[in-house]
PDB file of C-alpha atoms in Angstrom:
ATOM      1  CA  UNK A1020     -19.299-152.813  31.305  1.00  0.00           C
ATOM      2  CA  UNK A1021     -15.714-152.500  32.063  1.00  0.00           C
ATOM      3  CA  UNK A1022     -15.253-156.497  33.249  1.00  0.00           C
ATOM      4  CA  UNK A1023     -17.483-157.812  30.649  1.00  0.00           C
ATOM      5  CA  UNK A1024     -15.253-155.270  27.812  1.00  0.00           C
ATOM      6  CA  UNK A1025     -12.023-156.328  29.694  1.00  0.00           C
ATOM      7  CA  UNK A1026     -12.822-159.762  29.290  1.00  0.00           C
ATOM      8  CA  UNK A1027     -13.618-159.163  25.398  1.00  0.00           C
ATOM      9  CA  UNK A1028     -10.079-157.962  24.936  1.00  0.00           C
ATOM     10  CA  UNK A1029      -8.502-160.817  26.782  1.00  0.00           C
ATOM     11  CA  UNK A1030     -10.451-163.278  24.770  1.00  0.00           C
ATOM     12  CA  UNK A1031      -9.028-162.075  21.663  1.00  0.00           C
ATOM     13  CA  UNK A1032      -5.525-161.930  23.708  1.00  0.00           C
ATOM     14  CA  UNK A1033      -5.394-165.217  24.239  1.00  0.00           C
ATOM     15  CA  UNK A1034      -7.031-165.978  20.761  1.00  0.00           C
ATOM     16  CA  UNK A1035      -4.662-163.968  19.061  1.00  0.00           C
ATOM     17  CA  UNK A1036      -1.290-164.950  21.528  1.00  0.00           C
ATOM     18  CA  UNK A1037      -2.740-168.982  20.597  1.00  0.00           C
ATOM     19  CA  UNK A1038      -3.854-168.597  16.811  1.00  0.00           C
ATOM     20  CA  UNK A1039      -2.599-168.204  13.325  1.00  0.00           C
ATOM     21  CA  UNK A1040      -4.205-166.478  11.360  1.00  0.00           C
ATOM     22  CA  UNK A1041      -5.295-168.277   8.771  1.00  0.00           C
ATOM     23  CA  UNK A1042      -7.765-168.381   6.343  1.00  0.00           C
ATOM     24  CA  UNK A1043      -9.384-171.151   5.892  1.00  0.00           C
ATOM     25  CA  UNK A1044     -13.284-172.617   3.677  1.00  0.00           C
ATOM     26  CA  UNK A1045     -16.964-175.207   4.308  1.00  0.00           C
ATOM     27  CA  UNK A1046     -16.067-179.242   4.900  1.00  0.00           C
ATOM     28  CA  UNK A1047     -12.595-178.766   5.672  1.00  0.00           C
ATOM     29  CA  UNK A1048     -12.274-175.355   8.106  1.00  0.00           C
ATOM     30  CA  UNK A1049     -14.771-177.878   9.835  1.00  0.00           C
ATOM     31  CA  UNK A1050     -12.048-180.512   9.774  1.00  0.00           C
ATOM     32  CA  UNK A1051      -8.871-178.409  10.171  1.00  0.00           C
ATOM     33  CA  UNK A1052      -9.260-174.084  11.876  1.00  0.00           C
ATOM     34  CA  UNK A1053     -10.562-176.416  15.075  1.00  0.00           C
ATOM     35  CA  UNK A1054      -7.530-178.076  15.333  1.00  0.00           C
ATOM     36  CA  UNK A1055      -5.601-173.795  15.641  1.00  0.00           C
ATOM     37  CA  UNK A1056      -2.815-174.108  18.357  1.00  0.00           C
ATOM     38  CA  UNK A1057      -1.141-173.365  20.623  1.00  0.00           C
ATOM     39  CA  UNK A1058       1.790-173.902  22.637  1.00  0.00           C
ATOM     40  CA  UNK A1059       3.306-176.924  25.538  1.00  0.00           C
ATOM     41  CA  UNK A1060       4.823-177.576  29.019  1.00  0.00           C
ATOM     42  CA  UNK A1061       8.372-179.554  28.869  1.00  0.00           C
ATOM     43  CA  UNK A1062       6.621-183.133  29.738  1.00  0.00           C
ATOM     44  CA  UNK A1063       7.858-186.564  31.389  1.00  0.00           C
ATOM     45  CA  UNK A1064       8.953-187.298  27.254  1.00  0.00           C
ATOM     46  CA  UNK A1065      11.130-184.285  27.449  1.00  0.00           C
ATOM     47  CA  UNK A1066      12.723-184.897  30.445  1.00  0.00           C
ATOM     48  CA  UNK A1067      13.581-188.657  29.774  1.00  0.00           C
ATOM     49  CA  UNK A1068      15.541-187.922  26.163  1.00  0.00           C
ATOM     50  CA  UNK A1069      16.990-184.640  29.447  1.00  0.00           C
ATOM     51  CA  UNK A1070      17.864-187.312  30.942  1.00  0.00           C
ATOM     52  CA  UNK A1071      19.370-189.573  28.773  1.00  0.00           C
ATOM     53  CA  UNK A1072      21.517-187.206  26.002  1.00  0.00           C
ATOM     54  CA  UNK A1073      22.619-185.637  29.539  1.00  0.00           C
ATOM     55  CA  UNK A1074      22.458-182.527  31.839  1.00  0.00           C
ATOM     56  CA  UNK A1075      23.669-179.875  30.057  1.00  0.00           C
ATOM     57  CA  UNK A1076      21.761-181.335  26.785  1.00  0.00           C
ATOM     58  CA  UNK A1077      18.266-181.064  25.529  1.00  0.00           C
ATOM     59  CA  UNK A1078      19.125-182.995  22.190  1.00  0.00           C
ATOM     60  CA  UNK A1079      17.143-185.322  21.042  1.00  0.00           C
ATOM     61  CA  UNK A1080      18.952-189.145  20.772  1.00  0.00           C
ATOM     62  CA  UNK A1081      17.843-191.276  18.094  1.00  0.00           C
ATOM     63  CA  UNK A1082      15.232-193.208  17.564  1.00  0.00           C
ATOM     64  CA  UNK A1083      12.649-191.499  19.485  1.00  0.00           C
ATOM     65  CA  UNK A1084       9.293-193.380  20.094  1.00  0.00           C
ATOM     66  CA  UNK A1085       6.328-191.417  20.346  1.00  0.00           C
ATOM     67  CA  UNK A1086       2.900-191.912  21.183  1.00  0.00           C
ATOM     68  CA  UNK A1087       0.236-189.524  18.745  1.00  0.00           C
ATOM     69  CA  UNK A1088      -3.256-188.801  18.761  1.00  0.00           C
ATOM     70  CA  UNK A1089      -4.281-191.337  16.771  1.00  0.00           C
ATOM     71  CA  UNK A1090      -2.787-193.671  19.511  1.00  0.00           C
ATOM     72  CA  UNK A1091       0.074-194.826  17.138  1.00  0.00           C
ATOM     73  CA  UNK A1092       3.196-195.729  18.153  1.00  0.00           C
ATOM     74  CA  UNK A1093       6.153-193.921  15.698  1.00  0.00           C
ATOM     75  CA  UNK A1094       9.835-194.349  15.924  1.00  0.00           C
ATOM     76  CA  UNK A1095      11.553-192.025  14.120  1.00  0.00           C
ATOM     77  CA  UNK A1096      15.313-192.894  13.520  1.00  0.00           C
ATOM     78  CA  UNK A1097      16.629-189.325  12.731  1.00  0.00           C
ATOM     79  CA  UNK A1098      16.496-186.177  12.907  1.00  0.00           C
ATOM     80  CA  UNK A1099      13.374-185.425  10.676  1.00  0.00           C
ATOM     81  CA  UNK A1100      15.509-182.516   7.740  1.00  0.00           C
ATOM     82  CA  UNK A1101      12.502-183.318   5.323  1.00  0.00           C
ATOM     83  CA  UNK A1102       8.855-181.897   6.605  1.00  0.00           C
ATOM     84  CA  UNK A1103       5.867-181.678   5.532  1.00  0.00           C
ATOM     85  CA  UNK A1104       2.654-180.168   7.499  1.00  0.00           C
ATOM     86  CA  UNK A1105      -0.385-180.918   6.544  1.00  0.00           C
ATOM     87  CA  UNK A1106      -2.890-179.243   9.122  1.00  0.00           C
ATOM     88  CA  UNK A1107      -1.915-174.267  10.112  1.00  0.00           C
ATOM     89  CA  UNK A1108      -2.305-175.503  13.866  1.00  0.00           C
ATOM     90  CA  UNK A1109       1.169-177.441  13.480  1.00  0.00           C
ATOM     91  CA  UNK A1110       2.740-175.833  10.162  1.00  0.00           C
ATOM     92  CA  UNK A1111       2.517-172.636  12.735  1.00  0.00           C
ATOM     93  CA  UNK A1112       4.177-174.974  15.894  1.00  0.00           C
ATOM     94  CA  UNK A1113       6.990-176.579  13.652  1.00  0.00           C
ATOM     95  CA  UNK A1114       7.649-172.375  12.471  1.00  0.00           C
ATOM     96  CA  UNK A1115       7.883-171.560  15.547  1.00  0.00           C
ATOM     97  CA  UNK A1116      10.263-173.821  17.041  1.00  0.00           C
ATOM     98  CA  UNK A1117      12.681-172.461  14.402  1.00  0.00           C
ATOM     99  CA  UNK A1118      11.928-174.797  11.403  1.00  0.00           C
ATOM    100  CA  UNK A1119      12.233-172.875   8.822  1.00  0.00           C
ATOM    101  CA  UNK A1120      14.239-174.600   5.388  1.00  0.00           C
ATOM    102  CA  UNK A1121      12.719-177.958   6.685  1.00  0.00           C
ATOM    103  CA  UNK A1122       9.752-177.278   6.619  1.00  0.00           C
ATOM    104  CA  UNK A1123      10.072-178.182   2.662  1.00  0.00           C
ATOM    105  CA  UNK A1124       5.609-178.208   2.122  1.00  0.00           C
ATOM    106  CA  UNK A1125       2.846-176.973   3.225  1.00  0.00           C
ATOM    107  CA  UNK A1126      -1.348-176.792   2.556  1.00  0.00           C
ATOM    108  CA  UNK A1127      -2.772-173.275   0.569  1.00  0.00           C
ATOM    109  CA  UNK A1128      -4.355-172.628   4.485  1.00  0.00           C
ATOM    110  CA  UNK A1129      -0.901-172.284   6.023  1.00  0.00           C
ATOM    111  CA  UNK A1130      -0.878-168.181   6.080  1.00  0.00           C
ATOM    112  CA  UNK A1131       1.368-168.008   9.939  1.00  0.00           C
ATOM    113  CA  UNK A1132       4.075-167.804   9.786  1.00  0.00           C
ATOM    114  CA  UNK A1133       3.823-164.947   6.870  1.00  0.00           C
ATOM    115  CA  UNK A1134       4.398-165.652   3.734  1.00  0.00           C
ATOM    116  CA  UNK A1135       5.077-169.362   4.363  1.00  0.00           C
ATOM    117  CA  UNK A1136       4.027-170.631   1.530  1.00  0.00           C
ATOM    118  CA  UNK A1137       6.461-168.981   0.242  1.00  0.00           C
ATOM    119  CA  UNK A1138       9.505-170.314   2.777  1.00  0.00           C
ATOM    120  CA  UNK A1139       8.432-173.831   1.151  1.00  0.00           C
ATOM    121  CA  UNK A1140       8.551-175.879  -1.584  1.00  0.00           C
ATOM    122  CA  UNK A1141       5.205-176.829  -2.219  1.00  0.00           C
ATOM    123  CA  UNK A1142       1.381-175.935  -0.983  1.00  0.00           C
ATOM    124  CA  UNK A1143      -0.893-179.117  -1.412  1.00  0.00           C
ATOM    125  CA  UNK A1144      -4.350-178.327  -2.308  1.00  0.00           C
ATOM    126  CA  UNK A1145      -5.844-180.343  -0.109  1.00  0.00           C
ATOM    127  CA  UNK A1146      -4.966-181.113   3.821  1.00  0.00           C
ATOM    128  CA  UNK A1147      -6.989-184.167   4.136  1.00  0.00           C
ATOM    129  CA  UNK A1148      -6.426-186.231   0.865  1.00  0.00           C
ATOM    130  CA  UNK A1149      -2.934-184.945   0.031  1.00  0.00           C
ATOM    131  CA  UNK A1150      -1.192-186.369  -3.599  1.00  0.00           C
ATOM    132  CA  UNK A1151       0.493-189.223  -2.012  1.00  0.00           C
ATOM    133  CA  UNK A1152       3.080-188.850  -5.315  1.00  0.00           C
ATOM    134  CA  UNK A1153       3.370-184.890  -4.247  1.00  0.00           C
ATOM    135  CA  UNK A1154       4.622-186.770  -1.329  1.00  0.00           C
ATOM    136  CA  UNK A1155       7.559-189.584  -1.889  1.00  0.00           C
ATOM    137  CA  UNK A1156       9.368-186.284  -5.125  1.00  0.00           C
ATOM    138  CA  UNK A1157       9.344-184.053  -2.055  1.00  0.00           C
ATOM    139  CA  UNK A1158      11.539-186.613  -0.379  1.00  0.00           C
ATOM    140  CA  UNK A1159       9.721-186.615   3.206  1.00  0.00           C
ATOM    141  CA  UNK A1160      11.121-187.755   6.419  1.00  0.00           C
ATOM    142  CA  UNK A1161       8.186-186.447   8.546  1.00  0.00           C
ATOM    143  CA  UNK A1162       4.412-185.326   7.460  1.00  0.00           C
ATOM    144  CA  UNK A1163       2.870-184.327  10.552  1.00  0.00           C
ATOM    145  CA  UNK A1164      -1.017-184.869   9.809  1.00  0.00           C
ATOM    146  CA  UNK A1165      -3.563-182.704  11.761  1.00  0.00           C
ATOM    147  CA  UNK A1166      -7.094-185.398  11.560  1.00  0.00           C
ATOM    148  CA  UNK A1167      -6.954-189.154  11.419  1.00  0.00           C
ATOM    149  CA  UNK A1168      -7.330-191.075   7.770  1.00  0.00           C
ATOM    150  CA  UNK A1169      -5.981-193.596   8.919  1.00  0.00           C
ATOM    151  CA  UNK A1170      -5.794-194.021   4.426  1.00  0.00           C
ATOM    152  CA  UNK A1171      -3.685-191.652   4.299  1.00  0.00           C
ATOM    153  CA  UNK A1172      -1.232-193.040   7.409  1.00  0.00           C
ATOM    154  CA  UNK A1173      -1.908-196.574   6.424  1.00  0.00           C
ATOM    155  CA  UNK A1174       0.111-195.195   2.702  1.00  0.00           C
ATOM    156  CA  UNK A1175       2.712-193.277   4.760  1.00  0.00           C
ATOM    157  CA  UNK A1176       3.343-195.905   6.664  1.00  0.00           C
ATOM    158  CA  UNK A1177       3.197-198.835   3.756  1.00  0.00           C
ATOM    159  CA  UNK A1178       5.967-196.033   1.817  1.00  0.00           C
ATOM    160  CA  UNK A1179       8.351-195.585   5.575  1.00  0.00           C
ATOM    161  CA  UNK A1180       7.604-192.201   5.556  1.00  0.00           C
ATOM    162  CA  UNK A1181       7.219-191.725   9.647  1.00  0.00           C
ATOM    163  CA  UNK A1182       3.624-189.776  10.068  1.00  0.00           C
ATOM    164  CA  UNK A1183       2.726-188.486  12.811  1.00  0.00           C
ATOM    165  CA  UNK A1184      -0.637-187.316  13.701  1.00  0.00           C
ATOM    166  CA  UNK A1185      -1.646-184.200  16.559  1.00  0.00           C
ATOM    167  CA  UNK A1186      -4.661-182.490  16.877  1.00  0.00           C
ATOM    168  CA  UNK A1187      -5.074-181.061  20.949  1.00  0.00           C
ATOM    169  CA  UNK A1188      -8.443-179.767  21.950  1.00  0.00           C
ATOM    170  CA  UNK A1189      -7.054-178.212  25.161  1.00  0.00           C
ATOM    171  CA  UNK A1190      -5.168-175.701  26.012  1.00  0.00           C
ATOM    172  CA  UNK A1191      -2.126-178.848  27.599  1.00  0.00           C
ATOM    173  CA  UNK A1192      -2.468-181.570  25.282  1.00  0.00           C
ATOM    174  CA  UNK A1193      -1.601-178.102  22.585  1.00  0.00           C
ATOM    175  CA  UNK A1194       1.356-178.021  24.525  1.00  0.00           C
ATOM    176  CA  UNK A1195       1.585-181.361  24.701  1.00  0.00           C
ATOM    177  CA  UNK A1196       1.766-181.705  21.615  1.00  0.00           C
ATOM    178  CA  UNK A1197       4.408-178.799  20.837  1.00  0.00           C
ATOM    179  CA  UNK A1198       6.109-181.184  23.581  1.00  0.00           C
ATOM    180  CA  UNK A1199       6.549-183.982  21.116  1.00  0.00           C
ATOM    181  CA  UNK A1200       7.133-181.479  17.786  1.00  0.00           C
ATOM    182  CA  UNK A1201      10.102-180.243  19.715  1.00  0.00           C
ATOM    183  CA  UNK A1202      10.692-184.436  21.015  1.00  0.00           C
ATOM    184  CA  UNK A1203      10.933-184.540  17.304  1.00  0.00           C
ATOM    185  CA  UNK A1204      13.296-182.321  15.466  1.00  0.00           C
ATOM    186  CA  UNK A1205      15.998-182.061  17.716  1.00  0.00           C
ATOM    187  CA  UNK A1206      14.503-178.323  19.084  1.00  0.00           C
ATOM    188  CA  UNK A1207      12.667-179.450  22.688  1.00  0.00           C
ATOM    189  CA  UNK A1208      15.158-176.111  23.775  1.00  0.00           C
ATOM    190  CA  UNK A1209      12.999-173.773  21.331  1.00  0.00           C
ATOM    191  CA  UNK A1210       9.576-176.042  22.538  1.00  0.00           C
ATOM    192  CA  UNK A1211      10.453-175.075  26.871  1.00  0.00           C
ATOM    193  CA  UNK A1212      10.793-172.062  26.005  1.00  0.00           C
ATOM    194  CA  UNK A1213       7.516-171.544  23.549  1.00  0.00           C
ATOM    195  CA  UNK A1214       5.877-172.989  26.745  1.00  0.00           C
ATOM    196  CA  UNK A1215       7.159-171.018  29.374  1.00  0.00           C
ATOM    197  CA  UNK A1216       5.470-167.996  27.211  1.00  0.00           C
ATOM    198  CA  UNK A1217       2.602-169.383  26.832  1.00  0.00           C
ATOM    199  CA  UNK A1218       2.191-170.125  30.028  1.00  0.00           C
ATOM    200  CA  UNK A1219       3.257-166.770  31.495  1.00  0.00           C
ATOM    201  CA  UNK A1220       0.706-165.291  29.141  1.00  0.00           C
ATOM    202  CA  UNK A1221      -1.712-167.777  30.462  1.00  0.00           C
ATOM    203  CA  UNK A1222      -1.249-167.064  34.068  1.00  0.00           C
ATOM    204  CA  UNK A1223      -1.669-163.306  33.887  1.00  0.00           C
ATOM    205  CA  UNK A1224      -5.257-163.447  31.880  1.00  0.00           C
ATOM    206  CA  UNK A1225      -6.025-165.788  35.057  1.00  0.00           C
ATOM    207  CA  UNK A1226      -4.901-164.381  37.843  1.00  0.00           C
ATOM    208  CA  UNK A1227      -6.476-160.609  36.597  1.00  0.00           C
ATOM    209  CA  UNK A1228     -10.078-162.941  35.748  1.00  0.00           C
ATOM    210  CA  UNK A1229      -9.687-165.314  38.781  1.00  0.00           C
ATOM    211  CA  UNK A1230     -13.005-162.989  40.836  1.00  0.00           C
ATOM    212  CA  UNK A1231     -14.768-162.145  37.685  1.00  0.00           C
ATOM    213  CA  UNK A1232     -18.961-163.286  38.674  1.00  0.00           C
ATOM    214  CA  UNK A1233     -20.643-165.509  36.654  1.00  0.00           C
ATOM    215  CA  UNK A1234     -23.041-162.775  35.479  1.00  0.00           C
ATOM    216  CA  UNK A1235     -20.119-160.648  34.330  1.00  0.00           C
ATOM    217  CA  UNK A1236     -19.626-163.036  31.599  1.00  0.00           C
ATOM    218  CA  UNK A1237     -18.970-162.446  28.157  1.00  0.00           C
ATOM    219  CA  UNK A1238     -21.145-165.337  25.386  1.00  0.00           C
ATOM    220  CA  UNK A1239     -18.825-165.555  23.130  1.00  0.00           C
ATOM    221  CA  UNK A1240     -19.977-167.606  19.649  1.00  0.00           C
ATOM    222  CA  UNK A1241     -17.068-168.011  17.158  1.00  0.00           C
ATOM    223  CA  UNK A1242     -17.494-168.909  13.411  1.00  0.00           C
ATOM    224  CA  UNK A1243     -15.158-170.662  12.278  1.00  0.00           C
ATOM    225  CA  UNK A1244     -16.739-170.786   8.472  1.00  0.00           C
ATOM    226  CA  UNK A1245     -19.982-169.911   6.530  1.00  0.00           C
ATOM    227  CA  UNK A1246     -21.931-173.118   7.102  1.00  0.00           C
ATOM    228  CA  UNK A1247     -23.091-172.428  11.226  1.00  0.00           C
ATOM    229  CA  UNK A1248     -19.837-174.659  11.573  1.00  0.00           C
ATOM    230  CA  UNK A1249     -18.102-173.315  15.194  1.00  0.00           C
ATOM    231  CA  UNK A1250     -15.920-174.172  18.347  1.00  0.00           C
ATOM    232  CA  UNK A1251     -18.281-177.386  20.228  1.00  0.00           C
ATOM    233  CA  UNK A1252     -17.514-178.281  24.492  1.00  0.00           C
ATOM    234  CA  UNK A1253     -14.269-180.005  24.573  1.00  0.00           C
ATOM    235  CA  UNK A1254     -12.994-178.543  21.277  1.00  0.00           C
ATOM    236  CA  UNK A1255      -9.481-176.268  21.598  1.00  0.00           C
ATOM    237  CA  UNK A1256     -11.586-172.988  21.318  1.00  0.00           C
ATOM    238  CA  UNK A1257     -13.623-173.503  23.796  1.00  0.00           C
ATOM    239  CA  UNK A1258     -10.979-174.554  26.504  1.00  0.00           C
ATOM    240  CA  UNK A1259      -9.218-170.929  25.711  1.00  0.00           C
ATOM    241  CA  UNK A1260     -13.114-169.205  25.740  1.00  0.00           C
ATOM    242  CA  UNK A1261     -13.498-170.136  29.306  1.00  0.00           C
ATOM    243  CA  UNK A1262      -9.785-169.631  30.308  1.00  0.00           C
ATOM    244  CA  UNK A1263     -10.278-166.477  28.863  1.00  0.00           C
ATOM    245  CA  UNK A1264     -14.149-165.750  31.389  1.00  0.00           C
ATOM    246  CA  UNK A1265     -15.447-166.748  28.396  1.00  0.00           C
ATOM    247  CA  UNK A1266     -18.543-168.695  27.879  1.00  0.00           C
TER     248      UNK A1266
END
C-alpha cells in the first residue's frame, strides 16, 4: 500500500513539476492540452552555438537556423523581442526562460505563470485560428505554435514573420524543445539551468522507483477533457506517467 501511495505521489509530483495549471476545453483541449510541458537538455545545437560564440559565452549568434517539429527549417535573423505564444505549454517555457516583457500575446488557455494574461498586451481566443491582422498589429517577430497548422504557417511566412511549431510527445523531446527555444531567444543559460533542475528531479524519482514491482504500479487515467479525451500511447503525458511508475 505504501508503495502504491508513493508511486501515485510521484506521478503527481512529476506532473506538477512539468505541467502548467492550464485549463482548456473541448476541441482545443485535445489539440493543445496534450502537449503540456517540462524542461530540456543541452543538445548539439546548444553546444554548437556555444562554440560559435566562444568558450566563455553561451549567447546565441544570429542568424540562427533551427528545424521545428513540423520539419521546417526556420531562420531567425535577430533576437526576438516581440513573441506570440499560441499554446500554453510553450508559454510556460518562454516565461521560465525569463522572457516576461518579450512575450506580447498568449491564448486565453494560458494560466501559468500566475497572472500571465495580465502580463501581456493581448490574449487570443484561440491558438488554432488566431486573428492574423492582430498578429501583424502586435508587430510580432516570432510566433510559437503548438500544433501543425500549415495554413497559418504559410500565412505567417508570406508576411515574413518567423514561426516555429513545437509539439513534444516525450520528456526527451520536451528537453529539446526548451533547448531550441533558449537558442532562438538568446536565453541558453536559463534553458540549461531549467534542464539541470528537471533532470535532477527525474533522476530522483527514477531511482526511488527502480525496484517497484509491476503488480505495485498504479493504473492511471488522465482525463484531458469532459469529452472522454485521454492521453494515449506516444504522448508526453503517457511518458511522464510511465516514468513516474504508473501504467
